[in-house]
Amino acid sequence: AQKVTQAQTEISVVEKEDVTLDCVYETRDTTYYLFWYKQPPSGELVFLIRRNSFDEQNEISGRYSWNFQKSTSSFNFTITASQVVDSAVYFCALSEAGGRRALTFGSGTRLQVQP
Amino acid sequence: KAGVTQTPRYLIKTRGQQVTLSCSPISGHRSVSWYQQTPGQGLQFLFEYFSETQRNKGNFPGRFSGRQFSNSRSEMNVSTLELGDSALYLCASSLGQGAHNEQFFGPGTRLTVL
């Protein structure tokens, strides 16, 4: 069965600090998809990134970067030079069976960026 | 392009009642998925509809049901409400069927059961 673990319940940083959110997943499938979503106080989840299991290339998008390592079953998310607007709950999610199985979300990491 | 809309945004019901929540997907999106979010259980998948057919279902009792109309709008219904059904219900739409697609979420309906 698929499982996603986000061990960090809450992280607090000061603006401009770098922060890494950890995500560890479990799956027996060879074809799966990993996601990161952001949930600001408004409540709606905002898609950040999708990765399939065959693409281990790290990705950078502005201040955001993702490190996918199949060897450790991890898909970590780093925010560089954090800003107050980054304050939100961040969820990592997994879909097995080539996407045929529904998303399983981690418990989320609440990030608070202090000015 | 308008985003995913959900109505109502807030709802208060009492135990034993039933409730219907509505979701309008992004124009052109044919898949609608529903999720329940609670502090205790986190985000859990309820079901996915594509082309008016339920394609996938989460581990929820039969009191939770849904449907999709020909214009891709979707409704979910919860009958015989229990206190534990208090949650934020999120709807998400995507172009294609399946969880590998990028899903666009609505703002949610916050249901309180008294």
Tab-separated table of C-alpha atoms in Angstrom:
chain	number	residue	atom	x	y	z
A	1	ALA	CA	0.000	0.000	0.000
A	2	GLN	CA	1.166	3.499	-0.684
A	3	LYS	CA	2.202	5.728	2.175
A	4	VAL	CA	3.637	9.219	2.490
A	5	THR	CA	5.428	10.468	5.589
A	6	GLN	CA	6.104	14.097	6.358
A	7	ALA	CA	7.853	13.900	9.694
A	8	GLN	CA	8.079	17.653	10.200
A	9	THR	CA	4.786	18.829	11.633
A	10	GLU	CA	5.709	22.481	11.872
A	11	ILE	CA	8.718	24.562	10.891
A	12	SER	CA	9.334	28.170	11.799
A	13	VAL	CA	11.995	30.242	10.051
A	14	VAL	CA	12.895	33.871	9.722
A	15	GLU	CA	12.494	35.546	6.380
A	16	LYS	CA	15.355	34.956	3.915
A	17	GLU	CA	16.335	31.682	5.523
A	18	ASP	CA	16.421	28.547	3.391
A	19	VAL	CA	14.136	25.724	4.467
A	20	THR	CA	13.760	22.106	3.384
A	21	LEU	CA	10.560	20.139	3.766
A	22	ASP	CA	11.040	16.391	3.899
A	23	CYS	CA	8.893	13.766	2.231
A	24	VAL	CA	9.438	10.014	2.401
A	25	TYR	CA	7.189	7.629	0.511
A	26	GLU	CA	6.518	3.913	0.366
A	27	THR	CA	5.358	2.042	-2.679
A	28	ARG	CA	5.837	-1.328	-4.311
A	29	ASP	CA	5.066	0.017	-7.754
A	30	THR	CA	7.716	0.916	-10.269
A	31	THR	CA	5.470	3.491	-11.930
A	32	TYR	CA	4.170	6.195	-9.670
A	33	TYR	CA	3.767	9.921	-9.399
A	34	LEU	CA	4.819	12.304	-6.654
A	35	PHE	CA	3.377	15.738	-6.013
A	36	TRP	CA	3.779	18.754	-3.807
A	37	TYR	CA	0.827	20.992	-2.989
A	38	LYS	CA	0.654	24.216	-0.997
A	39	GLN	CA	-2.363	25.083	1.153
A	40	PRO	CA	-2.423	28.751	2.162
A	41	PRO	CA	-4.817	29.981	4.859
A	42	SER	CA	-7.514	30.445	2.210
A	43	GLY	CA	-7.840	26.669	2.086
A	44	GLU	CA	-7.480	25.680	-1.532
A	45	LEU	CA	-4.623	23.432	-2.469
A	46	VAL	CA	-2.218	24.851	-5.023
A	47	PHE	CA	-0.276	22.501	-7.273
A	48	LEU	CA	3.493	23.020	-7.149
A	49	ILE	CA	5.110	20.090	-8.932
A	50	ARG	CA	4.580	16.594	-10.302
A	51	ARG	CA	7.286	13.982	-10.811
A	52	ASN	CA	6.985	10.518	-12.301
A	53	SER	CA	9.078	7.683	-10.995
A	54	PHE	CA	11.257	7.550	-14.089
A	55	ASP	CA	12.371	11.137	-13.873
A	56	GLU	CA	14.886	11.623	-11.075
A	57	GLN	CA	16.154	14.908	-12.364
A	58	ASN	CA	16.058	17.612	-9.756
A	59	GLU	CA	14.034	20.660	-10.606
A	60	ILE	CA	14.352	24.326	-9.797
A	61	SER	CA	11.619	26.877	-10.245
A	62	GLY	CA	12.583	30.284	-8.984
A	63	ARG	CA	13.118	30.012	-5.233
A	64	TYR	CA	11.699	26.479	-5.180
A	65	SER	CA	13.668	23.318	-5.798
A	66	TRP	CA	12.921	19.625	-5.477
A	67	ASN	CA	15.258	16.728	-4.816
A	68	PHE	CA	13.917	13.327	-5.868
A	69	GLN	CA	15.967	10.324	-4.734
A	70	LYS	CA	14.561	6.877	-5.433
A	71	SER	CA	17.379	5.238	-3.475
A	72	THR	CA	16.052	6.770	-0.273
A	73	SER	CA	12.396	7.061	-1.385
A	74	SER	CA	12.465	10.761	-0.734
A	75	PHE	CA	11.126	13.785	-2.553
A	76	ASN	CA	12.257	16.824	-0.601
A	77	PHE	CA	11.277	20.419	-1.244
A	78	THR	CA	13.539	23.405	-0.587
A	79	ILE	CA	12.532	27.030	-0.467
A	80	THR	CA	15.462	29.396	-0.846
A	81	ALA	CA	15.338	32.852	0.720
A	82	SER	CA	11.926	32.232	2.273
A	83	GLN	CA	9.327	34.980	2.326
A	84	VAL	CA	6.323	35.621	4.546
A	85	VAL	CA	4.049	34.689	1.623
A	86	ASP	CA	5.502	31.180	1.753
A	87	SER	CA	3.718	30.602	5.046
A	88	ALA	CA	1.313	27.735	4.420
A	89	VAL	CA	0.828	24.035	4.913
A	90	TYR	CA	2.709	21.958	2.363
A	91	PHE	CA	1.590	18.487	1.369
A	92	CYS	CA	3.492	15.761	-0.393
A	93	ALA	CA	1.344	13.195	-2.238
A	94	LEU	CA	1.790	9.904	-4.084
A	95	SER	CA	-0.217	8.090	-6.715
A	96	GLU	CA	0.646	4.493	-7.547
A	97	ALA	CA	-0.167	2.265	-10.470
A	98	GLY	CA	0.769	4.818	-13.052
A	99	GLY	CA	-1.727	7.248	-11.591
A	100	ARG	CA	-4.636	4.840	-11.571
A	101	ARG	CA	-4.588	4.782	-7.794
A	102	ALA	CA	-5.898	7.845	-6.009
A	103	LEU	CA	-3.634	10.354	-4.341
A	104	THR	CA	-2.372	9.556	-0.878
A	105	PHE	CA	-1.339	12.674	0.970
A	106	GLY	CA	1.167	13.071	3.731
A	107	SER	CA	0.058	14.742	6.932
A	108	GLY	CA	1.498	18.064	5.841
A	109	THR	CA	4.159	20.433	7.158
A	110	ARG	CA	3.086	23.821	8.434
A	111	LEU	CA	5.687	26.428	7.496
A	112	GLN	CA	5.694	29.748	9.289
A	113	VAL	CA	7.977	32.426	7.941
A	114	GLN	CA	8.489	35.247	10.398
A	115	PRO	CA	9.329	38.729	9.122
B	1	LYS	CA	-10.341	31.144	-17.031
B	2	ALA	CA	-12.463	30.737	-13.929
B	3	GLY	CA	-11.170	28.345	-11.295
B	4	VAL	CA	-12.947	25.543	-9.531
B	5	THR	CA	-15.931	26.805	-7.599
B	6	GLN	CA	-17.632	25.118	-4.699
B	7	THR	CA	-20.939	25.953	-3.083
B	8	PRO	CA	-21.799	26.569	-0.398
B	9	ARG	CA	-18.599	27.657	1.279
B	10	TYR	CA	-19.901	27.049	4.778
B	11	LEU	CA	-22.620	24.779	6.055
B	12	ILE	CA	-23.949	23.894	9.471
B	13	LYS	CA	-26.082	20.789	9.876
B	14	THR	CA	-27.256	18.603	12.732
B	15	ARG	CA	-26.709	14.898	13.209
B	16	GLY	CA	-28.966	12.729	11.116
B	17	GLN	CA	-29.524	15.297	8.404
B	18	GLN	CA	-28.242	14.988	4.883
B	19	VAL	CA	-26.238	17.476	2.853
B	20	THR	CA	-25.406	18.098	-0.796
B	21	LEU	CA	-22.269	19.919	-1.866
B	22	SER	CA	-21.678	21.253	-5.345
B	23	CYS	CA	-18.566	21.634	-7.459
B	24	SER	CA	-18.110	23.339	-10.811
B	25	PRO	CA	-14.855	22.367	-12.498
B	26	ILE	CA	-12.675	24.502	-14.690
B	27	SER	CA	-14.161	24.796	-18.161
B	28	GLY	CA	-13.006	21.894	-20.295
B	29	HIS	CA	-12.049	19.686	-17.371
B	30	ARG	CA	-13.897	16.392	-17.368
B	31	SER	CA	-12.616	14.835	-14.176
B	32	VAL	CA	-13.780	15.836	-10.721
B	33	SER	CA	-12.388	14.381	-7.511
B	34	TRP	CA	-13.556	14.921	-3.977
B	35	TYR	CA	-11.461	14.931	-0.809
B	36	GLN	CA	-12.220	15.201	2.883
B	37	GLN	CA	-9.824	17.090	5.123
B	38	THR	CA	-9.961	16.773	8.908
B	39	PRO	CA	-7.392	17.574	11.597
B	40	GLY	CA	-7.303	13.942	12.682
B	41	GLN	CA	-7.275	12.045	9.389
B	42	GLY	CA	-5.757	14.655	7.117
B	43	LEU	CA	-6.594	14.699	3.430
B	44	GLN	CA	-8.460	11.626	2.246
B	45	PHE	CA	-9.738	10.764	-1.197
B	46	LEU	CA	-13.475	10.225	-1.508
B	47	PHE	CA	-14.137	9.552	-5.188
B	48	GLU	CA	-13.398	10.572	-8.744
B	49	TYR	CA	-15.879	11.104	-11.542
B	50	PHE	CA	-15.060	11.235	-15.202
B	51	SER	CA	-17.590	11.470	-18.012
B	52	GLU	CA	-20.458	11.083	-15.537
B	53	THR	CA	-19.106	7.767	-14.200
B	54	GLN	CA	-17.454	7.063	-10.885
B	55	ARG	CA	-13.957	5.854	-11.746
B	56	ASN	CA	-12.395	5.470	-8.354
B	57	LYS	CA	-13.614	5.386	-4.771
B	58	GLY	CA	-11.909	5.867	-1.436
B	59	ASN	CA	-12.532	4.017	1.779
B	60	PHE	CA	-15.654	5.782	2.976
B	61	PRO	CA	-19.041	4.373	3.998
B	62	GLY	CA	-21.961	4.268	1.619
B	63	ARG	CA	-23.423	7.374	3.243
B	64	PHE	CA	-21.032	9.283	1.020
B	65	SER	CA	-22.126	9.384	-2.587
B	66	GLY	CA	-21.688	11.572	-5.589
B	67	ARG	CA	-22.611	12.144	-9.150
B	68	GLN	CA	-21.468	14.063	-12.172
B	69	PHE	CA	-23.586	15.777	-14.748
B	70	SER	CA	-23.112	16.057	-18.481
B	71	ASN	CA	-21.562	19.522	-18.071
B	72	SER	CA	-18.966	17.956	-15.707
B	73	ARG	CA	-20.385	19.675	-12.643
B	74	SER	CA	-20.424	17.357	-9.675
B	75	GLU	CA	-22.318	16.980	-6.451
B	76	MET	CA	-21.544	14.939	-3.411
B	77	ASN	CA	-24.104	13.893	-0.864
B	78	VAL	CA	-23.682	12.769	2.700
B	79	SER	CA	-26.676	11.166	4.335
B	80	THR	CA	-27.359	10.571	8.021
B	81	LEU	CA	-24.680	13.005	9.102
B	82	GLU	CA	-22.433	12.148	12.024
B	83	LEU	CA	-20.331	14.471	14.143
B	84	GLY	CA	-17.222	12.986	12.562
B	85	ASP	CA	-18.312	14.217	9.143
B	86	SER	CA	-17.372	17.749	10.162
B	87	ALA	CA	-14.603	18.601	7.746
B	88	LEU	CA	-13.415	20.691	4.859
B	89	TYR	CA	-14.584	19.069	1.630
B	90	LEU	CA	-12.378	19.857	-1.312
B	91	CYS	CA	-13.183	19.358	-4.936
B	92	ALA	CA	-10.531	19.156	-7.630
B	93	SER	CA	-10.795	19.088	-11.387
B	94	SER	CA	-8.416	17.903	-14.070
B	95	LEU	CA	-8.401	17.488	-17.815
B	96	GLY	CA	-8.070	13.739	-17.820
B	97	GLN	CA	-8.956	10.817	-15.628
B	98	GLY	CA	-6.531	9.566	-13.028
B	99	ALA	CA	-4.513	10.890	-10.121
B	100	HIS	CA	-1.392	11.393	-12.235
B	101	ASN	CA	-2.998	14.492	-13.706
B	102	GLU	CA	-2.444	17.949	-12.288
B	103	GLN	CA	-5.472	18.683	-10.182
B	104	PHE	CA	-6.871	22.152	-9.585
B	105	PHE	CA	-8.595	22.553	-6.266
B	106	GLY	CA	-11.514	24.681	-5.216
B	107	PRO	CA	-11.675	26.664	-1.958
B	108	GLY	CA	-13.667	23.921	-0.249
B	109	THR	CA	-16.909	23.654	1.667
B	110	ARG	CA	-16.542	23.689	5.426
B	111	LEU	CA	-19.201	21.445	6.923
B	112	THR	CA	-19.949	21.572	10.618
B	113	VAL	CA	-22.183	18.881	12.094
B	114	LEU	CA	-23.723	19.704	15.472
